[in-house]
Amino acid sequence: MNCFQKRREALASLLSSDDTVFIISAAPYSLRNGDVNYSYRQCSNFYYFTGFDESNAILLVKKQRRKVYATIFCQSINPSYDKWHGSVLGPKLAQAKLQIDKSYSIDDFDKVFSNYLDKNDNIFCVNPGENNLKERLLKAIHKTNVSDKIH
């Protein structure tokens, strides 16, 4: 077990109950001017739990029946994207490298996240403004009829 897995386990032990979902988004690129970005710096909280240094990613940690499940949503490998932004690990390599239970393309977040939700889930979210996370969560919550349990 690497240090990031241990940190996710420690986080889960702090969560109030089973059936709890913790979500955190990676930092976006910051535009300097025109088409030039500042050097990328990952969100410290996201990096603390993942060790992942790419933008356009979301970590989901779910505590269910005293077990911790981690899922990462990240940028898929795309030669056109890689040409302009640099290569990315993609979901499969990210899952193996980060030792995370499941991985998906960031484009599948909306579809997959609603499948993770149960009516009893408590949802804790960090960085809700990144990756349109707040809007995406509210849409999924509305779709699954989960009551106001977002923190």
Coordinates of N, CA and C in Angstrom, one line a residue:
M1 N 0.9 -1.2 0.0 CA 0.0 0.0 0.0 C 0.9 1.2 0.0
N2 N 0.7 2.1 -1.0 CA 1.5 3.3 -1.0 C 0.9 4.4 -0.1
C3 N 1.7 5.5 0.0 CA 1.3 6.6 1.0 C -0.1 7.2 0.6
F4 N -0.4 7.3 -0.7 CA -1.6 7.9 -1.2 C -2.8 7.0 -0.8
Q5 N -2.6 5.7 -0.9 CA -3.7 4.8 -0.5 C -3.9 4.9 1.0
K6 N -2.8 5.0 1.8 CA -3.0 5.1 3.2 C -3.7 6.4 3.6
R7 N -3.5 7.5 2.8 CA -4.1 8.7 3.0 C -5.6 8.6 2.7
R8 N -6.0 7.9 1.6 CA -7.4 7.7 1.3 C -8.1 6.9 2.4
E9 N -7.4 5.9 2.9 CA -7.9 5.0 4.0 C -8.1 5.9 5.3
A10 N -7.2 6.8 5.6 CA -7.3 7.6 6.7 C -8.5 8.6 6.5
L11 N -8.6 9.1 5.3 CA -9.8 10.0 5.0 C -11.1 9.2 5.3
A12 N -11.2 8.0 4.8 CA -12.4 7.2 4.9 C -12.7 7.0 6.4
S13 N -11.7 6.8 7.2 CA -11.9 6.6 8.6 C -12.5 7.8 9.3
L14 N -12.3 9.0 8.7 CA -12.8 10.2 9.3 C -14.2 10.5 8.8
L15 N -14.6 9.9 7.7 CA -16.0 10.1 7.2 C -17.0 9.6 8.2
S16 N -18.1 10.3 8.3 CA -19.1 10.1 9.4 C -19.7 8.7 9.4
S17 N -19.9 8.1 8.3 CA -20.6 6.8 8.3 C -20.3 6.1 7.0
D18 N -20.8 4.8 6.9 CA -20.7 4.1 5.7 C -21.7 4.9 4.7
D19 N -21.6 4.5 3.4 CA -22.4 5.1 2.4 C -22.1 6.6 2.3
T20 N -20.8 6.9 2.3 CA -20.4 8.3 2.2 C -19.5 8.4 0.9
V21 N -19.6 9.5 0.2 CA -18.8 9.7 -1.0 C -18.0 11.0 -0.8
F22 N -16.7 11.0 -1.1 CA -15.9 12.1 -1.0 C -15.4 12.4 -2.4
I23 N -15.5 13.6 -2.9 CA -15.1 14.0 -4.2 C -14.2 15.2 -4.2
I24 N -13.2 15.1 -5.0 CA -12.2 16.3 -5.1 C -11.8 16.4 -6.6
S25 N -11.7 17.6 -7.0 CA -11.3 17.9 -8.4 C -9.9 18.4 -8.5
A26 N -9.2 18.0 -9.6 CA -7.8 18.5 -9.8 C -7.9 20.0 -10.2
A27 N -6.8 20.6 -10.1 CA -6.7 22.1 -10.5 C -6.7 22.2 -12.0
P28 N -7.3 23.2 -12.5 CA -7.3 23.5 -13.9 C -6.0 24.2 -14.3
Y29 N -5.8 24.3 -15.6 CA -4.7 25.1 -16.1 C -5.2 26.6 -15.9
S30 N -4.2 27.4 -15.6 CA -4.5 28.9 -15.5 C -4.0 29.6 -16.7
L31 N -4.8 30.3 -17.3 CA -4.5 31.0 -18.5 C -3.7 32.3 -18.1
R32 N -2.5 32.5 -18.8 CA -1.7 33.7 -18.5 C -2.2 34.8 -19.4
N33 N -2.2 34.6 -20.6 CA -2.7 35.5 -21.6 C -2.8 34.9 -23.0
G34 N -3.8 35.3 -23.7 CA -4.0 34.7 -25.0 C -4.1 33.2 -25.0
D35 N -3.1 32.6 -25.5 CA -3.1 31.1 -25.6 C -2.0 30.5 -24.8
V36 N -1.5 31.3 -23.8 CA -0.3 30.8 -23.0 C -0.8 30.5 -21.5
N37 N -0.5 29.4 -21.1 CA -0.9 29.0 -19.7 C 0.3 29.2 -18.8
Y38 N 0.0 29.4 -17.5 CA 1.1 29.4 -16.5 C 1.5 28.0 -16.3
S39 N 2.7 27.8 -15.7 CA 3.2 26.4 -15.5 C 2.1 25.8 -14.6
Y40 N 1.9 24.5 -14.8 CA 0.8 23.8 -14.1 C 1.2 23.5 -12.7
R41 N 0.3 23.7 -11.8 CA 0.5 23.3 -10.4 C -0.8 22.6 -9.9
Q42 N -0.7 21.4 -9.5 CA -1.8 20.6 -9.0 C -2.3 21.2 -7.7
C43 N -3.6 21.0 -7.5 CA -4.3 21.3 -6.2 C -3.6 20.5 -5.1
S44 N -3.1 21.1 -4.1 CA -2.4 20.4 -3.0 C -3.3 19.3 -2.4
N45 N -4.5 19.5 -2.2 CA -5.4 18.5 -1.6 C -5.6 17.3 -2.5
F46 N -5.8 17.6 -3.8 CA -5.9 16.5 -4.8 C -4.6 15.7 -4.9
Y47 N -3.5 16.3 -4.9 CA -2.2 15.6 -5.0 C -2.0 14.8 -3.7
Y48 N -2.4 15.3 -2.6 CA -2.2 14.6 -1.3 C -2.9 13.2 -1.3
F49 N -4.0 13.1 -2.0 CA -4.7 11.9 -2.0 C -4.5 11.0 -3.2
T50 N -3.8 11.5 -4.2 CA -3.6 10.8 -5.5 C -2.2 10.7 -5.9
G51 N -1.4 11.7 -5.8 CA 0.0 11.8 -6.4 C -0.1 12.0 -7.9
F52 N -1.3 12.4 -8.3 CA -1.5 12.6 -9.8 C -1.3 14.1 -10.1
D53 N -0.6 14.3 -11.2 CA -0.2 15.7 -11.5 C -0.7 16.1 -12.9
E54 N -2.0 15.7 -13.2 CA -2.6 16.1 -14.4 C -3.9 16.9 -14.1
S55 N -4.2 17.8 -15.0 CA -5.5 18.6 -14.8 C -6.6 17.7 -15.4
N56 N -7.8 18.3 -15.3 CA -9.0 17.7 -15.8 C -9.2 16.2 -15.3
A57 N -9.2 16.2 -13.9 CA -9.4 14.9 -13.3 C -10.2 15.1 -12.0
I58 N -10.9 14.0 -11.6 CA -11.7 14.0 -10.4 C -11.5 12.7 -9.7
L59 N -11.3 12.8 -8.4 CA -11.1 11.6 -7.5 C -12.4 11.4 -6.7
L60 N -12.9 10.2 -6.7 CA -14.1 9.8 -6.0 C -13.7 8.7 -5.0
V61 N -13.9 9.0 -3.7 CA -13.6 7.9 -2.7 C -15.0 7.6 -2.0
K62 N -15.3 6.3 -2.1 CA -16.6 5.9 -1.5 C -16.3 4.9 -0.4
K63 N -16.9 5.2 0.8 CA -16.9 4.3 1.9 C -18.2 3.5 1.9
Q64 N -18.1 2.2 1.8 CA -19.3 1.4 1.7 C -19.0 0.1 2.5
R65 N -19.8 -0.1 3.5 CA -19.7 -1.4 4.3 C -18.3 -1.5 4.8
R66 N -17.8 -0.4 5.3 CA -16.5 -0.4 6.0 C -15.3 -0.6 5.0
K67 N -15.5 -0.6 3.7 CA -14.5 -0.7 2.8 C -14.4 0.6 2.0
V68 N -13.2 0.9 1.5 CA -12.9 2.1 0.8 C -12.6 1.8 -0.6
Y69 N -13.4 2.5 -1.5 CA -13.2 2.3 -3.0 C -12.8 3.6 -3.6
A70 N -11.8 3.7 -4.3 CA -11.3 4.9 -5.0 C -11.5 4.8 -6.5
T71 N -12.0 5.8 -7.1 CA -12.1 5.9 -8.5 C -11.6 7.2 -9.0
I72 N -10.9 7.1 -10.1 CA -10.4 8.4 -10.7 C -11.0 8.5 -12.1
F73 N -11.3 9.8 -12.4 CA -11.8 10.1 -13.7 C -10.7 11.1 -14.3
C74 N -10.1 10.7 -15.4 CA -9.1 11.6 -16.0 C -9.2 11.6 -17.5
Q75 N -8.3 12.5 -18.1 CA -8.3 12.7 -19.5 C -7.9 11.4 -20.2
S76 N -8.7 11.1 -21.3 CA -8.3 9.9 -22.1 C -7.2 10.3 -23.0
I77 N -6.5 9.2 -23.4 CA -5.4 9.4 -24.4 C -6.0 9.8 -25.7
N78 N -5.5 10.9 -26.3 CA -5.9 11.5 -27.5 C -4.7 12.1 -28.2
P79 N -4.3 11.6 -29.4 CA -3.1 12.1 -30.1 C -3.2 13.6 -30.3
S80 N -4.4 14.1 -30.7 CA -4.5 15.5 -31.0 C -4.3 16.4 -29.7
Y81 N -4.9 15.9 -28.6 CA -4.7 16.6 -27.3 C -3.3 16.5 -26.9
D82 N -2.7 15.3 -27.0 CA -1.3 15.1 -26.6 C -0.3 16.1 -27.3
K83 N -0.6 16.3 -28.6 CA 0.2 17.2 -29.5 C 0.3 18.6 -28.9
W84 N -0.8 19.1 -28.4 CA -0.9 20.5 -28.0 C -0.7 20.7 -26.5
H85 N -1.0 19.6 -25.7 CA -1.0 19.8 -24.2 C 0.0 18.9 -23.6
G86 N 0.6 18.0 -24.3 CA 1.5 17.0 -23.7 C 0.8 15.7 -23.4
S87 N 1.5 14.6 -23.3 CA 0.9 13.3 -23.1 C 0.3 13.2 -21.7
V88 N -0.7 12.3 -21.7 CA -1.4 12.0 -20.4 C -1.4 10.5 -20.2
L89 N -1.6 10.1 -18.9 CA -1.6 8.7 -18.6 C -2.8 8.0 -19.2
G90 N -3.9 8.6 -19.2 CA -5.1 7.9 -19.6 C -5.7 7.1 -18.4
P91 N -6.9 6.7 -18.5 CA -7.5 5.9 -17.4 C -6.9 4.6 -17.0
K92 N -6.5 3.8 -18.0 CA -5.9 2.5 -17.6 C -4.6 2.6 -16.9
L93 N -3.7 3.4 -17.5 CA -2.4 3.6 -16.8 C -2.5 4.4 -15.5
A94 N -3.4 5.3 -15.4 CA -3.6 6.0 -14.2 C -4.0 5.1 -13.1
Q95 N -4.9 4.2 -13.4 CA -5.4 3.2 -12.4 C -4.3 2.3 -11.9
A96 N -3.4 1.9 -12.8 CA -2.3 1.0 -12.4 C -1.3 1.8 -11.6
K97 N -0.9 3.0 -12.1 CA 0.2 3.8 -11.5 C -0.3 4.3 -10.1
L98 N -1.5 4.7 -10.0 CA -2.0 5.3 -8.7 C -2.5 4.3 -7.8
Q99 N -2.6 3.0 -8.2 CA -3.2 1.9 -7.4 C -4.6 2.3 -6.9
I100 N -5.4 2.6 -7.9 CA -6.8 3.0 -7.6 C -7.7 1.9 -8.1
D101 N -8.8 1.7 -7.4 CA -9.7 0.6 -7.8 C -10.3 0.6 -9.2
K102 N -10.8 1.8 -9.6 CA -11.4 1.9 -10.9 C -11.0 3.2 -11.5
S103 N -11.0 3.3 -12.9 CA -10.7 4.5 -13.6 C -11.6 4.6 -14.8
Y104 N -11.9 5.9 -15.1 CA -12.8 6.2 -16.3 C -12.3 7.4 -16.9
S105 N -12.7 7.7 -18.1 CA -12.5 8.9 -18.8 C -13.3 10.0 -18.1
I106 N -12.7 11.2 -18.0 CA -13.4 12.4 -17.4 C -14.7 12.6 -18.1
D107 N -14.8 12.3 -19.4 CA -16.0 12.5 -20.2 C -17.2 11.6 -19.7
D108 N -16.8 10.5 -19.0 CA -17.9 9.6 -18.5 C -18.3 9.9 -17.1
F109 N -17.8 11.0 -16.5 CA -18.1 11.3 -15.1 C -19.6 11.3 -14.8
D110 N -20.3 12.1 -15.6 CA -21.7 12.3 -15.4 C -22.5 11.0 -15.4
K111 N -22.2 10.2 -16.4 CA -22.9 8.9 -16.5 C -22.5 7.9 -15.4
V112 N -21.3 7.8 -15.0 CA -20.8 6.9 -14.0 C -21.1 7.3 -12.6
F113 N -21.0 8.6 -12.3 CA -21.2 9.1 -11.0 C -22.6 8.8 -10.5
S114 N -23.6 9.0 -11.4 CA -25.0 8.8 -10.9 C -25.2 7.3 -10.6
N115 N -24.4 6.4 -11.1 CA -24.5 5.0 -10.8 C -23.9 4.7 -9.4
Y116 N -23.0 5.5 -8.9 CA -22.4 5.3 -7.6 C -23.3 5.8 -6.5
L117 N -24.3 6.6 -6.8 CA -25.1 7.2 -5.7 C -26.2 6.2 -5.3
D118 N -26.3 6.2 -4.0 CA -27.5 5.5 -3.4 C -28.3 6.6 -2.6
K119 N -29.5 6.3 -2.3 CA -30.3 7.3 -1.7 C -29.8 7.6 -0.3
N120 N -29.0 6.8 0.3 CA -28.5 7.1 1.7 C -27.2 7.8 1.7
D121 N -26.6 8.1 0.6 CA -25.2 8.6 0.5 C -25.2 10.0 1.1
N122 N -24.1 10.3 1.8 CA -23.7 11.6 2.1 C -22.6 12.0 1.2
I123 N -22.6 13.2 0.7 CA -21.6 13.6 -0.3 C -20.8 14.8 0.2
F124 N -19.5 14.6 0.3 CA -18.6 15.7 0.6 C -17.7 16.1 -0.6
C125 N -17.7 17.3 -0.9 CA -17.0 17.8 -2.1 C -16.0 18.9 -1.8
V126 N -14.8 18.8 -2.4 CA -13.8 19.8 -2.3 C -13.5 20.3 -3.7
N127 N -13.3 21.6 -3.8 CA -13.1 22.3 -5.1 C -14.3 22.1 -6.1
P128 N -15.5 22.4 -5.6 CA -16.7 22.2 -6.5 C -16.7 23.1 -7.7
G129 N -15.9 24.2 -7.7 CA -15.9 25.1 -8.9 C -15.1 24.6 -10.0
E130 N -14.2 23.6 -9.8 CA -13.4 23.1 -10.8 C -14.1 22.0 -11.7
N131 N -13.8 21.9 -12.9 CA -14.4 20.9 -13.9 C -15.9 21.0 -13.8
N132 N -16.5 22.1 -13.6 CA -17.9 22.2 -13.5 C -18.5 21.2 -12.5
L133 N -17.8 20.9 -11.5 CA -18.1 19.8 -10.6 C -19.5 20.0 -9.9
K134 N -19.7 21.3 -9.4 CA -20.9 21.6 -8.7 C -22.1 21.3 -9.6
E135 N -22.1 21.8 -10.8 CA -23.3 21.6 -11.7 C -23.4 20.1 -12.0
R136 N -22.3 19.4 -12.2 CA -22.4 17.9 -12.5 C -23.0 17.2 -11.3
L137 N -22.5 17.5 -10.1 CA -23.0 16.8 -9.0 C -24.5 17.0 -8.8
L138 N -24.9 18.3 -8.9 CA -26.3 18.6 -8.7 C -27.2 17.9 -9.7
K139 N -26.7 17.8 -11.0 CA -27.5 17.1 -12.0 C -27.6 15.6 -11.6
A140 N -26.5 15.0 -11.2 CA -26.6 13.6 -10.8 C -27.4 13.3 -9.6
I141 N -27.4 14.2 -8.7 CA -28.2 14.1 -7.4 C -29.7 14.2 -7.8
H142 N -30.0 15.2 -8.6 CA -31.4 15.4 -9.0 C -31.9 14.1 -9.8
K143 N -31.0 13.6 -10.7 CA -31.3 12.4 -11.5 C -31.6 11.2 -10.6
T144 N -30.9 11.0 -9.5 CA -31.1 9.8 -8.7 C -32.0 10.1 -7.5
N145 N -32.5 11.3 -7.4 CA -33.5 11.7 -6.3 C -32.8 11.6 -4.9
V146 N -31.5 11.8 -4.8 CA -30.8 11.9 -3.5 C -31.2 13.2 -2.9
S147 N -31.6 13.2 -1.7 CA -32.0 14.4 -1.0 C -30.8 15.3 -0.8
D148 N -31.0 16.5 -0.1 CA -29.9 17.4 0.1 C -28.9 16.9 1.1
K149 N -28.0 16.1 0.6 CA -26.9 15.6 1.5 C -25.6 15.9 1.0
I150 N -25.5 17.0 0.3 CA -24.2 17.5 -0.2 C -23.6 18.5 0.8
H151 N -22.3 18.3 1.1 CA -21.6 19.1 2.1 C -20.5 19.8 1.4

